[in-house]
Every structure is written in structure tokens, then in C-alpha cells.
Short mmCIF file of C-alpha atoms and ligand atoms in Angstrom, two decimals:
data_model
loop_
_atom_site.label_atom_id
_atom_site.label_comp_id
_atom_site.label_asym_id
_atom_site.label_seq_id
_atom_site.Cartn_x
_atom_site.Cartn_y
_atom_site.Cartn_z
CA MET A 22 -22.14 78.03 26.73
CA ASP A 23 -22.98 79.93 29.87
CA LEU A 24 -19.63 80.14 31.48
CA ASN A 25 -18.99 82.38 34.40
CA ARG A 26 -15.51 83.31 35.43
CA ARG A 27 -15.60 81.41 38.68
CA ASN A 28 -16.57 78.13 37.06
CA PHE A 29 -13.94 78.62 34.41
CA LEU A 30 -11.20 79.12 36.98
CA ARG A 31 -12.34 76.09 38.92
CA GLY A 32 -11.85 74.17 35.69
CA GLY A 33 -12.33 70.45 35.66
CA LEU A 34 -12.09 70.16 39.41
CA ALA A 35 -15.81 70.59 39.85
CA GLY A 36 -16.44 68.60 36.72
CA GLY A 37 -18.37 71.54 35.28
CA ALA A 38 -17.38 74.07 32.71
CA GLY A 39 -13.71 73.16 32.85
CA THR A 40 -14.38 69.55 31.93
CA ALA A 41 -16.63 70.61 29.07
CA LEU A 42 -13.92 72.92 27.84
CA ALA A 43 -11.31 70.23 28.13
CA ALA A 44 -13.48 67.87 26.11
CA ALA A 45 -14.11 70.54 23.51
CA LEU A 46 -10.41 71.19 23.18
CA ALA A 47 -9.67 67.47 22.89
CA VAL A 48 -12.28 67.02 20.17
CA GLY A 49 -11.05 70.13 18.44
CA GLY A 50 -7.57 68.67 18.63
CA ALA A 51 -8.58 65.41 17.00
CA ARG A 52 -10.50 67.15 14.19
CA ALA A 53 -7.61 69.42 13.47
CA ASP A 54 -4.96 66.73 13.37
CA ALA A 55 -4.38 66.93 9.65
CA ALA A 56 -4.30 70.71 9.59
CA ALA A 57 -2.03 70.84 12.57
CA ALA A 58 0.41 68.33 11.11
CA ALA A 59 1.77 70.86 8.66
CA GLU A 60 2.32 73.38 11.41
CA ASN A 61 3.75 70.79 13.75
CA GLY A 62 6.34 70.00 11.12
CA SER A 63 7.96 73.30 11.91
CA GLY A 64 8.62 71.87 15.41
CA GLY A 65 12.17 70.96 16.38
CA GLN A 66 15.04 70.13 14.11
CA ALA A 67 13.87 68.77 10.79
CA SER A 68 14.26 65.15 11.83
CA GLU A 69 12.75 65.34 15.33
CA PRO A 70 9.22 63.94 15.68
CA ALA A 71 6.52 66.62 15.77
CA THR A 72 4.28 64.55 18.02
CA TYR A 73 4.92 61.79 20.52
CA PRO A 74 2.03 59.35 21.06
CA PHE A 75 0.16 60.16 24.27
CA HIS A 76 -1.42 56.74 24.86
CA GLY A 77 0.67 53.67 25.64
CA ALA A 78 2.00 51.31 28.30
CA HIS A 79 4.58 53.91 29.37
CA GLN A 80 4.44 57.69 29.46
CA ALA A 81 6.23 59.69 26.79
CA GLY A 82 9.10 61.94 27.82
CA VAL A 83 11.27 59.20 29.30
CA LEU A 84 12.49 57.31 26.24
CA THR A 85 11.94 59.80 23.43
CA PRO A 86 12.72 58.53 19.94
CA GLY A 87 14.61 60.93 17.68
CA PRO A 88 18.19 61.87 16.91
CA SER A 89 18.77 63.90 20.07
CA GLU A 90 16.66 61.69 22.36
CA LYS A 91 15.18 64.67 24.16
CA GLN A 92 13.44 67.88 23.19
CA LYS A 93 15.29 71.17 23.46
CA ALA A 94 13.15 72.89 26.11
CA ALA A 95 11.85 71.67 29.46
CA ALA A 96 10.21 72.67 32.71
CA PHE A 97 10.35 70.64 35.90
CA VAL A 98 7.49 71.67 38.15
CA ALA A 99 6.91 70.17 41.58
CA LEU A 100 3.36 70.59 42.89
CA ASP A 101 1.65 70.05 46.20
CA ALA A 102 -1.76 68.38 46.20
CA THR A 103 -4.32 70.73 47.74
CA ALA A 104 -7.44 68.78 46.70
CA ALA A 105 -9.77 68.44 49.66
CA ALA A 106 -10.46 64.71 49.38
CA ARG A 107 -9.58 61.64 47.35
CA GLU A 108 -12.48 62.19 44.91
CA ASP A 109 -11.22 65.71 44.22
CA LEU A 110 -7.70 64.41 43.70
CA LYS A 111 -9.08 61.92 41.19
CA ALA A 112 -10.86 64.76 39.39
CA VAL A 113 -7.59 66.73 39.22
CA PHE A 114 -5.76 63.80 37.65
CA GLU A 115 -8.64 63.41 35.15
CA THR A 116 -8.39 67.08 34.21
CA LEU A 117 -4.61 66.86 33.97
CA THR A 118 -5.01 63.88 31.63
CA ASP A 119 -7.53 65.70 29.44
CA ARG A 120 -5.27 68.71 29.16
CA ALA A 121 -2.14 66.66 28.45
CA ARG A 122 -3.99 64.61 25.81
CA ALA A 123 -5.25 67.75 24.05
CA LEU A 124 -2.03 69.76 24.30
CA THR A 125 0.22 66.96 23.04
CA ALA A 126 -2.09 66.42 20.04
CA GLY A 127 -2.34 70.11 19.17
CA GLY A 128 -5.14 71.80 17.25
CA PRO A 129 -7.26 74.94 17.47
CA ALA A 130 -8.82 76.04 20.74
CA PRO A 131 -12.60 76.48 20.74
CA ASP A 132 -13.95 79.98 20.10
CA LEU A 133 -16.00 80.98 23.13
CA GLY A 134 -16.95 84.37 21.71
CA VAL A 135 -15.85 87.86 22.68
CA GLY A 136 -18.01 87.89 25.82
CA GLN A 137 -15.97 85.15 27.52
CA PRO A 138 -12.35 84.85 28.60
CA PRO A 139 -10.68 82.96 25.73
CA ALA A 140 -10.27 79.19 26.11
CA ASP A 141 -6.57 79.48 25.29
CA SER A 142 -3.84 82.06 25.92
CA ASP A 143 -2.97 82.26 22.19
CA VAL A 144 0.70 82.33 23.17
CA LEU A 145 1.20 79.79 20.36
CA GLY A 146 -1.32 81.37 18.00
CA PRO A 147 -4.85 80.22 17.18
CA SER A 148 -3.89 76.66 16.19
CA ILE A 149 -1.85 75.07 18.94
CA PRO A 150 1.12 73.14 17.50
CA ALA A 151 2.04 69.88 19.23
CA ASP A 152 5.71 70.85 18.77
CA GLY A 153 6.97 67.59 20.26
CA LEU A 154 5.33 68.31 23.63
CA THR A 155 5.47 65.56 26.22
CA VAL A 156 3.83 65.76 29.63
CA THR A 157 5.33 63.30 32.09
CA VAL A 158 3.58 62.99 35.44
CA SER A 159 5.19 61.48 38.54
CA VAL A 160 4.19 61.25 42.20
CA GLY A 161 6.29 61.74 45.33
CA ALA A 162 6.29 59.79 48.60
CA SER A 163 4.44 62.65 50.37
CA LEU A 164 1.26 61.96 48.34
CA PHE A 165 0.95 58.69 50.28
CA ASP A 166 0.51 60.27 53.73
CA ASP A 167 -2.87 60.25 55.51
CA ARG A 168 -4.63 62.94 53.40
CA TYR A 169 -6.04 60.68 50.69
CA GLY A 170 -5.94 57.20 52.26
CA LEU A 171 -3.16 56.09 49.93
CA ALA A 172 -0.66 54.81 52.52
CA SER A 173 -1.27 51.15 51.74
CA ALA A 174 -0.81 51.77 48.00
CA LYS A 175 2.65 53.33 48.40
CA PRO A 176 5.29 51.74 46.16
CA ALA A 177 7.83 49.79 48.18
CA LYS A 178 10.81 51.76 46.91
CA LEU A 179 9.38 55.29 46.96
CA THR A 180 10.96 57.42 49.71
CA PRO A 181 11.78 61.09 50.24
CA MET A 182 15.09 62.08 48.65
CA ARG A 183 18.08 61.10 50.74
CA VAL A 184 20.53 63.85 51.73
CA PHE A 185 24.06 63.12 50.44
CA PRO A 186 27.24 64.48 52.05
CA ASN A 187 27.84 67.43 49.69
CA ASP A 188 24.18 68.43 49.35
CA ALA A 189 22.89 71.81 50.53
CA LEU A 190 19.21 71.12 50.05
CA GLU A 191 16.79 74.03 50.37
CA ASP A 192 13.23 73.22 51.44
CA ALA A 193 11.79 75.56 48.83
CA TRP A 194 13.51 73.52 46.10
CA THR A 195 12.92 70.03 47.42
CA GLY A 196 10.14 67.43 47.27
CA GLY A 197 6.58 67.76 46.05
CA ASP A 198 3.53 65.49 45.85
CA VAL A 199 3.60 65.57 42.05
CA MET A 200 6.37 66.23 39.52
CA LEU A 201 5.39 67.54 36.13
CA GLN A 202 8.08 67.25 33.47
CA LEU A 203 7.14 69.22 30.36
CA CYS A 204 9.38 68.98 27.30
CA ALA A 205 8.96 70.39 23.79
CA HIS A 206 10.99 71.60 20.84
CA HIS A 207 10.58 75.27 21.85
CA PRO A 208 10.36 77.09 25.21
CA ASP A 209 7.12 78.91 24.31
CA THR A 210 5.39 75.52 23.90
CA VAL A 211 6.51 74.52 27.39
CA HIS A 212 5.31 77.85 28.77
CA HIS A 213 1.96 77.49 27.04
CA ALA A 214 1.42 73.96 28.34
CA LEU A 215 2.34 74.89 31.90
CA ARG A 216 0.05 77.91 31.83
CA ASP A 217 -2.84 75.83 30.52
CA ILE A 218 -2.30 73.01 33.01
CA THR A 219 -1.94 75.24 36.06
CA LYS A 220 -5.07 77.17 35.02
CA HIS A 221 -7.13 73.98 34.82
CA THR A 222 -5.77 72.31 37.95
CA ARG A 223 -5.75 75.32 40.27
CA GLY A 224 -7.37 74.51 43.58
CA GLY A 225 -6.22 70.88 43.39
CA LEU A 226 -2.52 71.22 42.63
CA GLN A 227 -0.38 74.10 43.84
CA PRO A 228 3.04 74.69 42.21
CA ARG A 229 5.80 74.38 44.79
CA TRP A 230 9.00 74.90 42.81
CA ARG A 231 9.92 75.08 39.17
CA MET A 232 13.13 74.93 37.17
CA ASP A 233 13.16 75.48 33.42
CA GLY A 234 15.81 73.77 31.34
CA PHE A 235 17.30 73.80 27.88
CA ASP A 236 19.31 71.40 25.79
CA SER A 237 21.76 72.72 23.22
CA PRO A 238 22.19 71.56 19.64
CA PRO A 239 25.06 69.09 19.19
CA ARG A 240 28.22 71.14 18.65
CA PRO A 241 29.80 70.23 16.37
CA SER A 242 28.13 66.79 16.32
CA GLY A 243 27.14 63.86 18.51
CA THR A 244 25.73 64.49 21.98
CA SER A 245 24.83 67.96 23.27
CA ARG A 246 26.95 69.69 25.91
CA ASN A 247 26.32 70.71 29.51
CA LEU A 248 27.39 74.10 30.87
CA LEU A 249 30.79 72.77 31.94
CA GLY A 250 31.41 72.39 28.19
CA PHE A 251 31.41 68.57 28.08
CA LYS A 252 29.18 66.34 25.98
CA ASP A 253 26.63 64.88 28.37
CA GLY A 254 24.57 61.75 27.71
CA THR A 255 27.07 59.83 25.58
CA ALA A 256 27.08 56.58 27.52
CA ASN A 257 23.34 56.40 28.14
CA PRO A 258 21.77 52.98 27.58
CA THR A 259 19.50 52.86 24.53
CA GLY A 260 16.72 50.71 23.05
CA ASP A 261 15.81 47.42 24.72
CA GLU A 262 18.68 47.71 27.16
CA ALA A 263 17.39 51.05 28.40
CA ALA A 264 13.84 49.67 28.62
CA SER A 265 15.05 46.71 30.71
CA LEU A 266 16.74 49.10 33.19
CA ILE A 267 13.97 51.64 33.68
CA TRP A 268 10.44 50.24 33.51
CA ILE A 269 9.04 48.74 36.70
CA ASP A 270 8.17 45.08 36.21
CA ASP A 271 8.38 43.79 39.73
CA PRO A 272 5.87 41.67 41.68
CA SER A 273 6.97 43.33 44.94
CA GLU A 274 5.62 46.66 43.66
CA PRO A 275 1.87 47.47 43.57
CA ALA A 276 -0.03 46.52 40.40
CA TRP A 277 -0.83 50.19 39.65
CA ALA A 278 2.89 51.04 39.44
CA GLN A 279 3.87 48.37 36.85
CA GLY A 280 5.09 50.02 33.67
CA GLY A 281 6.09 53.14 35.60
CA SER A 282 9.64 54.19 36.48
CA TYR A 283 11.43 55.82 39.38
CA GLN A 284 12.47 59.36 38.54
CA VAL A 285 15.24 61.20 40.39
CA VAL A 286 15.52 64.96 39.89
CA ARG A 287 18.53 66.82 41.29
CA VAL A 288 18.85 70.56 40.85
CA ILE A 289 22.60 71.19 40.77
CA ARG A 290 24.23 74.63 40.63
CA MET A 291 27.46 74.80 38.61
CA LEU A 292 30.22 77.07 39.86
CA THR A 293 31.28 78.07 36.36
CA GLU A 294 33.46 81.01 37.48
CA PHE A 295 35.73 78.52 39.28
CA TRP A 296 35.47 75.88 36.59
CA ASP A 297 36.61 78.27 33.86
CA ARG A 298 39.90 78.77 35.76
CA VAL A 299 40.75 75.03 35.82
CA SER A 300 43.25 73.74 33.24
CA LEU A 301 41.89 71.72 30.34
CA ASP A 302 43.94 68.74 31.43
CA GLU A 303 42.45 68.80 34.95
CA GLN A 304 38.91 69.21 33.59
CA GLN A 305 39.39 66.20 31.34
CA GLN A 306 40.89 64.13 34.17
CA MET A 307 37.84 64.91 36.29
CA PHE A 308 35.44 63.54 33.71
CA GLY A 309 37.73 60.91 32.08
CA ARG A 310 36.77 62.24 28.65
CA ARG A 311 38.14 64.76 26.18
CA ARG A 312 36.29 68.04 26.14
CA ASP A 313 36.44 68.63 22.37
CA SER A 314 35.22 65.26 21.07
CA GLY A 315 33.76 63.61 24.17
CA ALA A 316 36.00 60.58 23.56
CA PRO A 317 37.14 58.61 26.62
CA LEU A 318 40.77 59.48 27.40
CA ASP A 319 41.89 56.07 26.12
CA GLY A 320 39.98 56.43 22.83
CA ASN A 321 39.64 58.60 19.75
CA ALA A 322 35.95 59.10 19.09
CA GLU A 323 32.95 59.99 21.28
CA PHE A 324 31.34 56.57 21.29
CA ASP A 325 34.54 54.53 21.82
CA THR A 326 34.22 52.25 24.84
CA PRO A 327 36.74 52.87 27.62
CA ASP A 328 38.79 49.77 28.44
CA TYR A 329 39.33 49.85 32.21
CA ALA A 330 40.82 46.35 32.31
CA LYS A 331 43.77 47.64 30.30
CA ASP A 332 44.24 50.57 32.69
CA PRO A 333 43.90 49.01 36.16
CA HIS A 334 45.78 51.79 37.97
CA GLY A 335 43.98 54.66 36.27
CA ASP A 336 47.09 55.96 34.44
CA VAL A 337 44.98 57.05 31.47
CA ILE A 338 41.45 57.37 32.89
CA PRO A 339 41.83 58.23 36.60
CA LEU A 340 40.17 55.86 39.07
CA ASP A 341 38.33 58.83 40.59
CA SER A 342 37.14 60.27 37.26
CA HIS A 343 33.40 60.83 36.91
CA ILE A 344 32.81 58.20 34.23
CA ARG A 345 34.88 55.53 35.94
CA LEU A 346 33.17 55.96 39.27
CA ALA A 347 29.70 56.35 37.74
CA ASN A 348 30.00 53.19 35.68
CA PRO A 349 32.94 50.89 36.43
CA ARG A 350 31.69 48.63 33.61
CA THR A 351 31.99 45.36 35.54
CA PRO A 352 29.47 42.51 35.45
CA ASP A 353 28.51 43.35 39.06
CA THR A 354 27.65 46.96 38.27
CA ALA A 355 25.73 46.37 35.02
CA ASN A 356 22.32 46.48 36.71
CA GLN A 357 23.19 49.79 38.38
CA ARG A 358 23.05 51.62 35.06
CA LEU A 359 20.34 54.24 34.65
CA LEU A 360 18.91 56.51 31.98
CA ARG A 361 19.93 60.17 32.29
CA ARG A 362 17.72 62.86 30.76
CA SER A 363 19.16 66.09 32.12
CA TYR A 364 18.80 69.73 31.07
CA ASN A 365 20.90 72.88 31.50
CA TYR A 366 19.46 75.84 33.33
CA ASP A 367 20.39 79.54 33.31
CA ARG A 368 18.51 81.79 35.73
CA GLY A 369 20.53 84.97 35.30
CA LEU A 370 22.46 86.10 38.39
CA ASP A 371 22.40 85.10 42.03
CA ALA A 372 22.24 87.63 44.87
CA ASN A 373 26.04 88.06 44.74
CA GLY A 374 26.19 88.73 41.02
CA ASN A 375 27.48 85.27 40.14
CA LEU A 376 26.07 83.44 37.13
CA ASP A 377 23.15 81.37 38.40
CA VAL A 378 23.50 78.34 36.13
CA GLY A 379 23.53 74.58 36.41
CA HIS A 380 22.02 71.30 35.59
CA VAL A 381 18.64 69.69 36.23
CA PHE A 382 20.03 66.18 36.56
CA THR A 383 17.20 63.76 35.86
CA CYS A 384 17.41 60.00 35.67
CA TYR A 385 15.02 57.07 35.36
CA GLN A 386 15.40 53.61 36.81
CA GLN A 387 13.60 50.60 38.30
CA ASP A 388 15.09 50.93 41.74
CA VAL A 389 16.49 54.14 43.24
CA VAL A 390 18.69 52.34 45.80
CA ARG A 391 20.15 49.79 43.37
CA GLN A 392 20.74 52.38 40.63
CA PHE A 393 20.84 56.13 41.44
CA GLU A 394 21.92 55.88 45.09
CA THR A 395 24.63 53.29 44.43
CA VAL A 396 26.08 55.45 41.66
CA GLN A 397 25.69 58.68 43.64
CA LEU A 398 27.45 57.17 46.67
CA ARG A 399 30.42 56.20 44.49
CA LEU A 400 30.52 59.82 43.22
CA VAL A 401 30.40 61.41 46.69
CA ASP A 402 34.08 62.38 46.85
CA GLU A 403 34.87 62.77 43.16
CA PRO A 404 36.98 65.86 42.32
CA LEU A 405 33.99 67.37 40.45
CA VAL A 406 32.19 68.04 43.77
CA ASP A 407 34.21 71.24 44.21
CA TYR A 408 32.50 72.73 41.15
CA VAL A 409 28.88 71.66 41.62
CA GLN A 410 26.32 72.23 44.38
CA PRO A 411 23.12 70.18 44.58
CA PHE A 412 20.41 72.26 46.27
CA GLY A 413 17.08 70.67 45.40
CA GLY A 414 15.10 67.94 43.68
CA GLY A 415 13.29 64.83 44.78
CA TYR A 416 12.49 61.18 44.21
CA PHE A 417 9.29 60.44 42.29
CA LEU A 418 7.48 57.55 40.69
CA THR A 419 6.63 58.24 37.07
CA LEU A 420 3.14 56.84 36.58
CA PRO A 421 2.54 54.10 34.00
CA GLY A 422 1.19 55.28 30.66
CA VAL A 423 -2.39 56.34 29.96
CA ARG A 424 -3.61 53.37 27.92
CA ASP A 425 -6.46 54.85 25.88
CA SER A 426 -9.10 57.57 25.81
CA SER A 427 -11.00 56.03 28.75
CA ASP A 428 -7.90 55.87 30.96
CA HIS A 429 -6.33 58.66 33.00
CA TYR A 430 -3.23 59.28 35.08
CA ALA A 431 -3.31 57.36 38.37
CA LYS A 432 -6.67 55.73 37.56
CA ALA A 433 -5.64 52.39 39.07
CA LEU A 434 -4.08 54.13 42.09
CA LEU A 435 -7.14 56.22 42.90
CA ALA A 436 -9.83 53.67 41.93
C1 HEM B 589 26.39 68.52 37.70
C2 HEM B 589 26.53 67.24 37.83
C3 HEM B 589 26.96 66.32 36.71
C4 HEM B 589 27.62 66.59 35.56
C5 HEM B 589 28.11 67.93 35.07
C6 HEM B 589 27.78 65.36 34.86
C7 HEM B 589 28.40 65.22 33.65
C8 HEM B 589 28.68 64.02 33.02
C9 HEM B 589 29.43 63.86 31.82
C10 HEM B 589 30.08 65.01 31.04
C11 HEM B 589 29.50 62.56 31.54
C12 HEM B 589 30.27 61.89 30.38
C13 HEM B 589 29.48 61.74 29.13
C14 HEM B 589 28.33 60.79 29.23
O1 HEM B 589 28.48 59.58 29.15
O2 HEM B 589 27.23 61.29 29.41
C15 HEM B 589 28.73 61.87 32.53
C16 HEM B 589 28.53 60.52 32.59
C17 HEM B 589 27.78 59.89 33.53
N1 HEM B 589 27.21 60.45 34.64
FE1 HEM B 589 27.27 62.40 35.14
N2 HEM B 589 27.22 64.35 35.60
C18 HEM B 589 26.70 64.91 36.73
C19 HEM B 589 26.06 64.27 37.75
C20 HEM B 589 25.79 62.93 37.75
C21 HEM B 589 25.03 62.26 38.77
C22 HEM B 589 24.40 62.93 39.99
C23 HEM B 589 24.98 60.95 38.41
C24 HEM B 589 24.29 59.79 39.11
C25 HEM B 589 24.26 59.65 40.39
C26 HEM B 589 25.69 60.80 37.16
C27 HEM B 589 25.84 59.63 36.47
C28 HEM B 589 26.54 59.48 35.31
C29 HEM B 589 26.64 58.24 34.59
C30 HEM B 589 26.00 56.90 34.99
C31 HEM B 589 27.44 58.48 33.48
C32 HEM B 589 27.85 57.48 32.39
C33 HEM B 589 29.12 56.80 32.75
C34 HEM B 589 29.43 55.72 31.72
O3 HEM B 589 28.57 54.88 31.49
O4 HEM B 589 30.54 55.75 31.17
N3 HEM B 589 26.18 62.02 36.81
N4 HEM B 589 28.24 62.79 33.44
#
């Protein structure tokens, strides 16, 4: 293959060498499935799936089957579309699809010979393990401005992220035309995927901000903990109930968005130095749960259901506790439930020498106003606000799934 450096860097955008490479990698991936399976098995914890199907009605990485319901490592990368015209944008989404399809399947990269830059970084070795990688692609309201003629296709409920009273949003950490959520069992797999994708989409998508995240093993059991030390994710809806709360199935939304989901990402700093000086009792009152077991304060075990009817004045679980405000568990608030899929982050130190740590709060729902915003507005003055500081994020629409090998992300949107 006569591949000069410039064509290679332009990747699939021009439809040339990059597309050929992408196809070669995808074919290589399929051929190597059996061989890769053994390696993939070394992925996450023994019982976590090594691969998540790429094709389907919904994208992977939202509802992720497996004991811990999410992979251990993640990157949230907001990108700005820099493609010159709608056709170029379409080509970028095609390339992104090819890369995601190949990377999530795993397999060896093609050998281009010593005279060419290698097709793959080899960060994961010569045979790329799938390692539970999911690539979840979402679009922001800004993509529907006048650049690509998409204004009339904008989903009814997609808006820029609202600013809430205790937010200190920084431009550099907010918004984006596209949100790429990469998750895998190990951080090097996430790094590898991001490096591959940015290489192939350069010129059409420009990274704007990025926050890497991690999820801890359950300690000692049950749900994993956030960096305030509490189990986080316990009361998430599961199975059919979760599906009925998150996937868009709404005639008032455009046809291309059906089967998608609204994604809210909030980058929230945690003031752990202050938190670690708060008494255990006060910490538990703030959440309404015990720190050791995760049990609600009126129960004994993590998955016990709090009984608010028996505690109308909040003597046991305070009325302003996080769980009581977030989900009052009344018939009227049942359709406000959402699916949380958050990660911890640790970026070292801030400019003042404080630990720079927090939470990439991520949730999925059918309707941001009915679900996330209603819950967030109830939480506005909760006692926890003194210990957390939201400074970035955005609202996005997670595209419906890529159906088969002839489909690609946003095909119906950009047709
Ligand atoms: C740094 C910020 C946050 C932290 C540390 C945090 C932590 C927690 C913890 C420890 C729980 C209890 C265990 C569980 O059921 O998962 C919980 C529950 C919950 N949180 Fe948060 N949370 C944060 C922000 C938010 C935000 C922004 C929302 C939505 C607007 C939210 C919505 C919920 C919901 C819906 C529940 C489940 C309540 C239930 O069904 O009982 N949280 N959160």
C-alpha cells in the first residue's frame, strides 16, 4: 500500500488511505476473533464480559451487563466538530464507526511494513484485546447550529446545559458538539482507543475537554464507592425498568433519535479535605445511608428499601438527605428516576496544593427536564453542596445504536 504520511494523518476523512486502513483493521479484527477471545478473557474481573456487542438498537456503554454494571476505567471526551461541510461530518462519523467497531472487537493490527508508520500504537501489544471496551457517542445542542444545516433535525429536548445555583462552570470544561464516552476494564485500553480515534478523526473532530475516570472494586462487597467513601449506585434502576426510563421512544422526537438517550455529564470537584473533617454521623445524615454498609439509615443491609412513609418527619432519614431529596419514592416522582453511571477522578493537585479529585457524574434518561433537572433542582440546597463543586459538563443526546455493518453513527441524522 502506497501510504504517505499526510494521507495517513488525514485518515478516513478524505476516504482514502485511512478508510482502507480502517477496513483492514476491521477485517483483521473479525478474522482474529477466536484468537483474541483467549486474550480478552484476561480483561476485567473474572466474571465481567470481555466484549460488549457493538451492533444493536442501542449503543453499548449505557446499560452494561455484568456484576458491576460498568467497566473500571473511563474517559469522557468532549469534541468540537471542525469538519468543513456536512459531507465531511458524515465521513468523520463513518470513520468513527469503523474505528469503534474494530476496537471493540479487538484483533491484530495490519502489518504495514517497516517503511511506514505502524497502523497501531502497540500500547496494548500486537493483538489488540477488546478488554470490555465500549465507545458511546453522543451529540450536543451546538452541533445543530447553522454549520451543517441540522437545525431542523434538532431533538426537541436537547439544550445547552442549564446553570444551577451552586455551579461554577468553566467554559473550558463545558459543552461540546460531540461527547465520546470510552469505558474498558483497564485504563491502557481506554488510552489506546482514544489515541486511535483522535488520530483517525483529526481534522473533523477537535478534542475540547477530557476527564478520565475510574471505578473501584466493591469494598468489601456490593456497590463500589465514590471518593467521599460512600457506596454509589445502589438505588439505580435495573433491567426492564431502567430500559423504560432511559431509551427515547417518543413521537415528539425526530425519527433518527428513537432508541437514543439523553446523557447528562457533570464534572464535580469534591472538597475532600473539608469532608474528612466532618463527623461520621453528619456524613451519614447528609446521604441518608450508612457509610460502612451503604444501608439506608432505617435499614440493615445495602439493598434494603427506605420506608419514608414510616418516617414522615425525617427523624431517621433527614428530609434534606441526598437520597430522600433525589428520590422521594412517591408515585408522582417515579418517572423522574434516572440511570446513573458515574466515575471517580483524581488529577493530582490543584494550583493551591489541594487534592484535585471528584466525580464525573453521568446519567441517562428520556427527558432531561422531567428527570435530571427535576432531581437536581430538589438537590440545590442539600447540605452536601458545601463539599462539592460542579465546574463543567454538558447535556448530550446519545445516538441510537449502530444496527449492522452497513450502518454508522448518525447515519439517519446526516442522510
Ligand atoms: C458529587 C456529587 C454526588 C455524590 C457524591 C452523590 C452520591 C450519592 C450516593 C452516595 C448515593 C446513595 C447510594 C445510591 O443509591 O447510589 C446517591 C444516590 C442518588 N443520587 Fe447522588 N450523588 C451526587 C450527585 C448527584 C446528582 C447531581 C444527582 C442528580 C441530579 C444525583 C442523583 C441521585 C439519585 C437519583 C440517587 C438515588 C436515590 C434513591 O433512589 O434512593 N446525585 N448519590
